[in-house]
Amino acid sequence: MQIAVVGGGECSLHVREVAEELGRLLAEEGHTLLCGGLGGVMEAACRGSAEAGGTVVGILPGERGDANPHVGIKIATGMGHARNAIIVRSSDAVIALPGGYGTLSEIALALKMNRPVISLESWDIAGTVKARDPREAIEILNRLLYI
């Protein structure tokens, strides 16, 4: 499956560690990771996935050169935050980590597009499913996608 991991472009060390573990677990499950391809949560999730041999796709707001070093497939959109719709539409599910209004927009778009959304220490919004840690997020993901 193609799983979007969304979250802030800047984050704490704790959130970075959570995102990296999530990326690793997604790769171990055979999922392709989609994200915005920049720093913070995105870079940490990409690092975890790439180091575990996973496929990482960055759907970038600007140019390919903007991608963090762990992105394998770089898609330059030149669309700024509007690229959030592409991230969500291209995913089978979304896992949201802490972030600001960009993350909130991705959650809202996912709910509007009927994509399952798992909230991992992120926004508390009706329609999302809360996970306590990356392992539980993967368990919920597998249940939601009937794997």
JSON list of C-alpha atoms in Angstrom, two decimals:
[
{"chain": "A", "resi": 1, "resn": "MET", "atom": "CA", "xyz": [0.00, 0.00, 0.00]},
{"chain": "A", "resi": 2, "resn": "GLN", "atom": "CA", "xyz": [0.98, 3.66, -0.34]},
{"chain": "A", "resi": 3, "resn": "ILE", "atom": "CA", "xyz": [0.87, 5.23, 3.11]},
{"chain": "A", "resi": 4, "resn": "ALA", "atom": "CA", "xyz": [1.18, 8.98, 3.63]},
{"chain": "A", "resi": 5, "resn": "VAL", "atom": "CA", "xyz": [3.03, 10.13, 6.72]},
{"chain": "A", "resi": 6, "resn": "VAL", "atom": "CA", "xyz": [2.24, 13.77, 7.49]},
{"chain": "A", "resi": 7, "resn": "GLY", "atom": "CA", "xyz": [3.55, 16.09, 10.17]},
{"chain": "A", "resi": 8, "resn": "GLY", "atom": "CA", "xyz": [5.52, 19.21, 10.89]},
{"chain": "A", "resi": 9, "resn": "GLY", "atom": "CA", "xyz": [8.53, 20.41, 8.98]},
{"chain": "A", "resi": 10, "resn": "GLU", "atom": "CA", "xyz": [10.12, 20.95, 12.38]},
{"chain": "A", "resi": 11, "resn": "CYS", "atom": "CA", "xyz": [9.70, 18.66, 15.37]},
{"chain": "A", "resi": 12, "resn": "SER", "atom": "CA", "xyz": [11.09, 17.65, 18.73]},
{"chain": "A", "resi": 13, "resn": "LEU", "atom": "CA", "xyz": [13.63, 14.88, 19.20]},
{"chain": "A", "resi": 14, "resn": "HIS", "atom": "CA", "xyz": [10.87, 12.65, 20.63]},
{"chain": "A", "resi": 15, "resn": "VAL", "atom": "CA", "xyz": [8.64, 13.14, 17.57]},
{"chain": "A", "resi": 16, "resn": "ARG", "atom": "CA", "xyz": [11.62, 12.59, 15.27]},
{"chain": "A", "resi": 17, "resn": "GLU", "atom": "CA", "xyz": [12.28, 9.23, 16.95]},
{"chain": "A", "resi": 18, "resn": "VAL", "atom": "CA", "xyz": [8.61, 8.24, 16.67]},
{"chain": "A", "resi": 19, "resn": "ALA", "atom": "CA", "xyz": [8.53, 9.20, 12.98]},
{"chain": "A", "resi": 20, "resn": "GLU", "atom": "CA", "xyz": [11.73, 7.29, 12.24]},
{"chain": "A", "resi": 21, "resn": "GLU", "atom": "CA", "xyz": [10.39, 4.14, 13.92]},
{"chain": "A", "resi": 22, "resn": "LEU", "atom": "CA", "xyz": [7.12, 4.51, 12.00]},
{"chain": "A", "resi": 23, "resn": "GLY", "atom": "CA", "xyz": [9.00, 4.78, 8.70]},
{"chain": "A", "resi": 24, "resn": "ARG", "atom": "CA", "xyz": [11.03, 1.68, 9.53]},
{"chain": "A", "resi": 25, "resn": "LEU", "atom": "CA", "xyz": [7.90, -0.31, 10.42]},
{"chain": "A", "resi": 26, "resn": "LEU", "atom": "CA", "xyz": [6.12, 0.77, 7.24]},
{"chain": "A", "resi": 27, "resn": "ALA", "atom": "CA", "xyz": [9.10, -0.45, 5.16]},
{"chain": "A", "resi": 28, "resn": "GLU", "atom": "CA", "xyz": [9.21, -3.74, 7.05]},
{"chain": "A", "resi": 29, "resn": "GLU", "atom": "CA", "xyz": [5.52, -4.22, 6.23]},
{"chain": "A", "resi": 30, "resn": "GLY", "atom": "CA", "xyz": [6.27, -3.59, 2.54]},
{"chain": "A", "resi": 31, "resn": "HIS", "atom": "CA", "xyz": [4.44, -0.26, 2.28]},
{"chain": "A", "resi": 32, "resn": "THR", "atom": "CA", "xyz": [5.57, 2.66, 0.15]},
{"chain": "A", "resi": 33, "resn": "LEU", "atom": "CA", "xyz": [5.93, 5.85, 2.19]},
{"chain": "A", "resi": 34, "resn": "LEU", "atom": "CA", "xyz": [4.53, 9.06, 0.71]},
{"chain": "A", "resi": 35, "resn": "CYS", "atom": "CA", "xyz": [5.24, 12.44, 2.27]},
{"chain": "A", "resi": 36, "resn": "GLY", "atom": "CA", "xyz": [5.99, 16.07, 1.52]},
{"chain": "A", "resi": 37, "resn": "GLY", "atom": "CA", "xyz": [9.69, 15.25, 1.22]},
{"chain": "A", "resi": 38, "resn": "LEU", "atom": "CA", "xyz": [11.07, 18.04, 3.40]},
{"chain": "A", "resi": 39, "resn": "GLY", "atom": "CA", "xyz": [12.42, 18.11, 6.98]},
{"chain": "A", "resi": 40, "resn": "GLY", "atom": "CA", "xyz": [11.15, 17.35, 10.46]},
{"chain": "A", "resi": 41, "resn": "VAL", "atom": "CA", "xyz": [8.62, 14.52, 10.65]},
{"chain": "A", "resi": 42, "resn": "MET", "atom": "CA", "xyz": [8.95, 13.93, 6.91]},
{"chain": "A", "resi": 43, "resn": "GLU", "atom": "CA", "xyz": [12.72, 13.53, 6.97]},
{"chain": "A", "resi": 44, "resn": "ALA", "atom": "CA", "xyz": [12.66, 11.28, 10.03]},
{"chain": "A", "resi": 45, "resn": "ALA", "atom": "CA", "xyz": [10.02, 8.97, 8.54]},
{"chain": "A", "resi": 46, "resn": "CYS", "atom": "CA", "xyz": [11.93, 8.90, 5.25]},
{"chain": "A", "resi": 47, "resn": "ARG", "atom": "CA", "xyz": [15.16, 8.02, 7.06]},
{"chain": "A", "resi": 48, "resn": "GLY", "atom": "CA", "xyz": [13.53, 5.13, 8.91]},
{"chain": "A", "resi": 49, "resn": "SER", "atom": "CA", "xyz": [11.93, 3.76, 5.77]},
{"chain": "A", "resi": 50, "resn": "ALA", "atom": "CA", "xyz": [14.98, 4.18, 3.53]},
{"chain": "A", "resi": 51, "resn": "GLU", "atom": "CA", "xyz": [17.35, 2.59, 6.07]},
{"chain": "A", "resi": 52, "resn": "ALA", "atom": "CA", "xyz": [14.98, -0.41, 6.26]},
{"chain": "A", "resi": 53, "resn": "GLY", "atom": "CA", "xyz": [15.02, -0.77, 2.47]},
{"chain": "A", "resi": 54, "resn": "GLY", "atom": "CA", "xyz": [11.62, 0.82, 1.84]},
{"chain": "A", "resi": 55, "resn": "THR", "atom": "CA", "xyz": [10.44, 2.92, -1.08]},
{"chain": "A", "resi": 56, "resn": "VAL", "atom": "CA", "xyz": [10.16, 6.62, -0.22]},
{"chain": "A", "resi": 57, "resn": "VAL", "atom": "CA", "xyz": [8.28, 9.11, -2.39]},
{"chain": "A", "resi": 58, "resn": "GLY", "atom": "CA", "xyz": [8.49, 12.84, -1.70]},
{"chain": "A", "resi": 59, "resn": "ILE", "atom": "CA", "xyz": [5.79, 15.02, -3.24]},
{"chain": "A", "resi": 60, "resn": "LEU", "atom": "CA", "xyz": [7.57, 18.33, -2.97]},
{"chain": "A", "resi": 61, "resn": "PRO", "atom": "CA", "xyz": [6.11, 21.82, -2.76]},
{"chain": "A", "resi": 62, "resn": "GLY", "atom": "CA", "xyz": [8.85, 23.18, -4.99]},
{"chain": "A", "resi": 63, "resn": "GLU", "atom": "CA", "xyz": [11.73, 21.60, -6.84]},
{"chain": "A", "resi": 64, "resn": "ARG", "atom": "CA", "xyz": [13.43, 18.17, -6.66]},
{"chain": "A", "resi": 65, "resn": "GLY", "atom": "CA", "xyz": [16.50, 19.71, -5.07]},
{"chain": "A", "resi": 66, "resn": "ASP", "atom": "CA", "xyz": [14.41, 20.63, -2.03]},
{"chain": "A", "resi": 67, "resn": "ALA", "atom": "CA", "xyz": [14.00, 16.97, -1.00]},
{"chain": "A", "resi": 68, "resn": "ASN", "atom": "CA", "xyz": [15.60, 15.58, 2.11]},
{"chain": "A", "resi": 69, "resn": "PRO", "atom": "CA", "xyz": [18.44, 13.11, 1.41]},
{"chain": "A", "resi": 70, "resn": "HIS", "atom": "CA", "xyz": [16.34, 10.02, 2.20]},
{"chain": "A", "resi": 71, "resn": "VAL", "atom": "CA", "xyz": [13.73, 10.55, -0.54]},
{"chain": "A", "resi": 72, "resn": "GLY", "atom": "CA", "xyz": [14.15, 8.01, -3.31]},
{"chain": "A", "resi": 73, "resn": "ILE", "atom": "CA", "xyz": [11.51, 9.25, -5.74]},
{"chain": "A", "resi": 74, "resn": "LYS", "atom": "CA", "xyz": [11.25, 13.05, -5.93]},
{"chain": "A", "resi": 75, "resn": "ILE", "atom": "CA", "xyz": [8.13, 14.59, -7.44]},
{"chain": "A", "resi": 76, "resn": "ALA", "atom": "CA", "xyz": [8.45, 18.36, -7.91]},
{"chain": "A", "resi": 77, "resn": "THR", "atom": "CA", "xyz": [5.07, 20.06, -8.03]},
{"chain": "A", "resi": 78, "resn": "GLY", "atom": "CA", "xyz": [5.79, 23.79, -7.74]},
{"chain": "A", "resi": 79, "resn": "MET", "atom": "CA", "xyz": [2.42, 23.90, -5.96]},
{"chain": "A", "resi": 80, "resn": "GLY", "atom": "CA", "xyz": [3.37, 24.82, -2.39]},
{"chain": "A", "resi": 81, "resn": "HIS", "atom": "CA", "xyz": [0.79, 23.61, 0.13]},
{"chain": "A", "resi": 82, "resn": "ALA", "atom": "CA", "xyz": [-1.60, 22.63, -2.67]},
{"chain": "A", "resi": 83, "resn": "ARG", "atom": "CA", "xyz": [0.57, 19.53, -3.10]},
{"chain": "A", "resi": 84, "resn": "ASN", "atom": "CA", "xyz": [-1.06, 18.24, 0.11]},
{"chain": "A", "resi": 85, "resn": "ALA", "atom": "CA", "xyz": [-4.04, 17.17, -2.00]},
{"chain": "A", "resi": 86, "resn": "ILE", "atom": "CA", "xyz": [-1.74, 15.07, -4.21]},
{"chain": "A", "resi": 87, "resn": "ILE", "atom": "CA", "xyz": [-0.14, 13.41, -1.18]},
{"chain": "A", "resi": 88, "resn": "VAL", "atom": "CA", "xyz": [-3.52, 12.44, 0.23]},
{"chain": "A", "resi": 89, "resn": "ARG", "atom": "CA", "xyz": [-5.14, 11.44, -3.08]},
{"chain": "A", "resi": 90, "resn": "SER", "atom": "CA", "xyz": [-2.16, 9.19, -3.87]},
{"chain": "A", "resi": 91, "resn": "SER", "atom": "CA", "xyz": [-2.35, 7.40, -0.51]},
{"chain": "A", "resi": 92, "resn": "ASP", "atom": "CA", "xyz": [-4.34, 4.42, 0.70]},
{"chain": "A", "resi": 93, "resn": "ALA", "atom": "CA", "xyz": [-4.23, 5.79, 4.26]},
{"chain": "A", "resi": 94, "resn": "VAL", "atom": "CA", "xyz": [-2.69, 8.67, 6.21]},
{"chain": "A", "resi": 95, "resn": "ILE", "atom": "CA", "xyz": [-0.75, 8.56, 9.46]},
{"chain": "A", "resi": 96, "resn": "ALA", "atom": "CA", "xyz": [-0.55, 12.00, 11.07]},
{"chain": "A", "resi": 97, "resn": "LEU", "atom": "CA", "xyz": [2.13, 13.02, 13.55]},
{"chain": "A", "resi": 98, "resn": "PRO", "atom": "CA", "xyz": [2.38, 16.39, 15.30]},
{"chain": "A", "resi": 99, "resn": "GLY", "atom": "CA", "xyz": [2.33, 19.37, 12.98]},
{"chain": "A", "resi": 100, "resn": "GLY", "atom": "CA", "xyz": [0.68, 22.68, 12.29]},
{"chain": "A", "resi": 101, "resn": "TYR", "atom": "CA", "xyz": [-1.98, 23.82, 9.88]},
{"chain": "A", "resi": 102, "resn": "GLY", "atom": "CA", "xyz": [-0.36, 22.06, 6.91]},
{"chain": "A", "resi": 103, "resn": "THR", "atom": "CA", "xyz": [-0.78, 18.78, 8.76]},
{"chain": "A", "resi": 104, "resn": "LEU", "atom": "CA", "xyz": [-4.32, 19.77, 9.70]},
{"chain": "A", "resi": 105, "resn": "SER", "atom": "CA", "xyz": [-5.10, 20.41, 6.02]},
{"chain": "A", "resi": 106, "resn": "GLU", "atom": "CA", "xyz": [-3.81, 16.96, 5.08]},
{"chain": "A", "resi": 107, "resn": "ILE", "atom": "CA", "xyz": [-5.97, 15.35, 7.76]},
{"chain": "A", "resi": 108, "resn": "ALA", "atom": "CA", "xyz": [-9.03, 17.28, 6.57]},
{"chain": "A", "resi": 109, "resn": "LEU", "atom": "CA", "xyz": [-8.38, 16.39, 2.93]},
{"chain": "A", "resi": 110, "resn": "ALA", "atom": "CA", "xyz": [-7.93, 12.73, 3.84]},
{"chain": "A", "resi": 111, "resn": "LEU", "atom": "CA", "xyz": [-11.22, 12.65, 5.74]},
{"chain": "A", "resi": 112, "resn": "LYS", "atom": "CA", "xyz": [-12.96, 14.43, 2.84]},
{"chain": "A", "resi": 113, "resn": "MET", "atom": "CA", "xyz": [-11.47, 11.90, 0.37]},
{"chain": "A", "resi": 114, "resn": "ASN", "atom": "CA", "xyz": [-12.50, 8.94, 2.57]},
{"chain": "A", "resi": 115, "resn": "ARG", "atom": "CA", "xyz": [-8.95, 7.91, 3.39]},
{"chain": "A", "resi": 116, "resn": "PRO", "atom": "CA", "xyz": [-8.41, 6.30, 6.80]},
{"chain": "A", "resi": 117, "resn": "VAL", "atom": "CA", "xyz": [-6.50, 8.65, 9.13]},
{"chain": "A", "resi": 118, "resn": "ILE", "atom": "CA", "xyz": [-4.48, 7.44, 12.11]},
{"chain": "A", "resi": 119, "resn": "SER", "atom": "CA", "xyz": [-3.49, 10.15, 14.56]},
{"chain": "A", "resi": 120, "resn": "LEU", "atom": "CA", "xyz": [-0.19, 9.44, 16.30]},
{"chain": "A", "resi": 121, "resn": "GLU", "atom": "CA", "xyz": [0.26, 12.22, 18.87]},
{"chain": "A", "resi": 122, "resn": "SER", "atom": "CA", "xyz": [-1.39, 14.57, 16.36]},
{"chain": "A", "resi": 123, "resn": "TRP", "atom": "CA", "xyz": [-4.60, 16.56, 16.05]},
{"chain": "A", "resi": 124, "resn": "ASP", "atom": "CA", "xyz": [-7.65, 15.19, 17.89]},
{"chain": "A", "resi": 125, "resn": "ILE", "atom": "CA", "xyz": [-10.31, 15.29, 15.18]},
{"chain": "A", "resi": 126, "resn": "ALA", "atom": "CA", "xyz": [-13.53, 13.34, 14.77]},
{"chain": "A", "resi": 127, "resn": "GLY", "atom": "CA", "xyz": [-13.10, 10.63, 12.16]},
{"chain": "A", "resi": 128, "resn": "THR", "atom": "CA", "xyz": [-9.47, 9.87, 13.00]},
{"chain": "A", "resi": 129, "resn": "VAL", "atom": "CA", "xyz": [-8.28, 6.81, 14.91]},
{"chain": "A", "resi": 130, "resn": "LYS", "atom": "CA", "xyz": [-5.79, 7.41, 17.69]},
{"chain": "A", "resi": 131, "resn": "ALA", "atom": "CA", "xyz": [-2.65, 5.31, 18.08]},
{"chain": "A", "resi": 132, "resn": "ARG", "atom": "CA", "xyz": [-0.41, 5.34, 21.16]},
{"chain": "A", "resi": 133, "resn": "ASP", "atom": "CA", "xyz": [2.83, 4.44, 19.35]},
{"chain": "A", "resi": 134, "resn": "PRO", "atom": "CA", "xyz": [4.14, 3.43, 15.91]},
{"chain": "A", "resi": 135, "resn": "ARG", "atom": "CA", "xyz": [3.50, -0.30, 16.46]},
{"chain": "A", "resi": 136, "resn": "GLU", "atom": "CA", "xyz": [-0.13, 0.35, 17.33]},
{"chain": "A", "resi": 137, "resn": "ALA", "atom": "CA", "xyz": [-0.41, 2.65, 14.30]},
{"chain": "A", "resi": 138, "resn": "ILE", "atom": "CA", "xyz": [0.71, -0.24, 12.07]},
{"chain": "A", "resi": 139, "resn": "GLU", "atom": "CA", "xyz": [-1.73, -2.64, 13.75]},
{"chain": "A", "resi": 140, "resn": "ILE", "atom": "CA", "xyz": [-4.58, -0.16, 13.22]},
{"chain": "A", "resi": 141, "resn": "LEU", "atom": "CA", "xyz": [-3.47, 0.44, 9.64]},
{"chain": "A", "resi": 142, "resn": "ASN", "atom": "CA", "xyz": [-3.53, -3.27, 8.90]},
{"chain": "A", "resi": 143, "resn": "ARG", "atom": "CA", "xyz": [-7.00, -3.60, 10.41]},
{"chain": "A", "resi": 144, "resn": "LEU", "atom": "CA", "xyz": [-8.36, -0.59, 8.53]},
{"chain": "A", "resi": 145, "resn": "LEU", "atom": "CA", "xyz": [-6.95, -1.78, 5.21]},
{"chain": "A", "resi": 146, "resn": "TYR", "atom": "CA", "xyz": [-7.93, -5.43, 5.85]},
{"chain": "A", "resi": 147, "resn": "ILE", "atom": "CA", "xyz": [-4.43, -6.73, 5.38]}
]
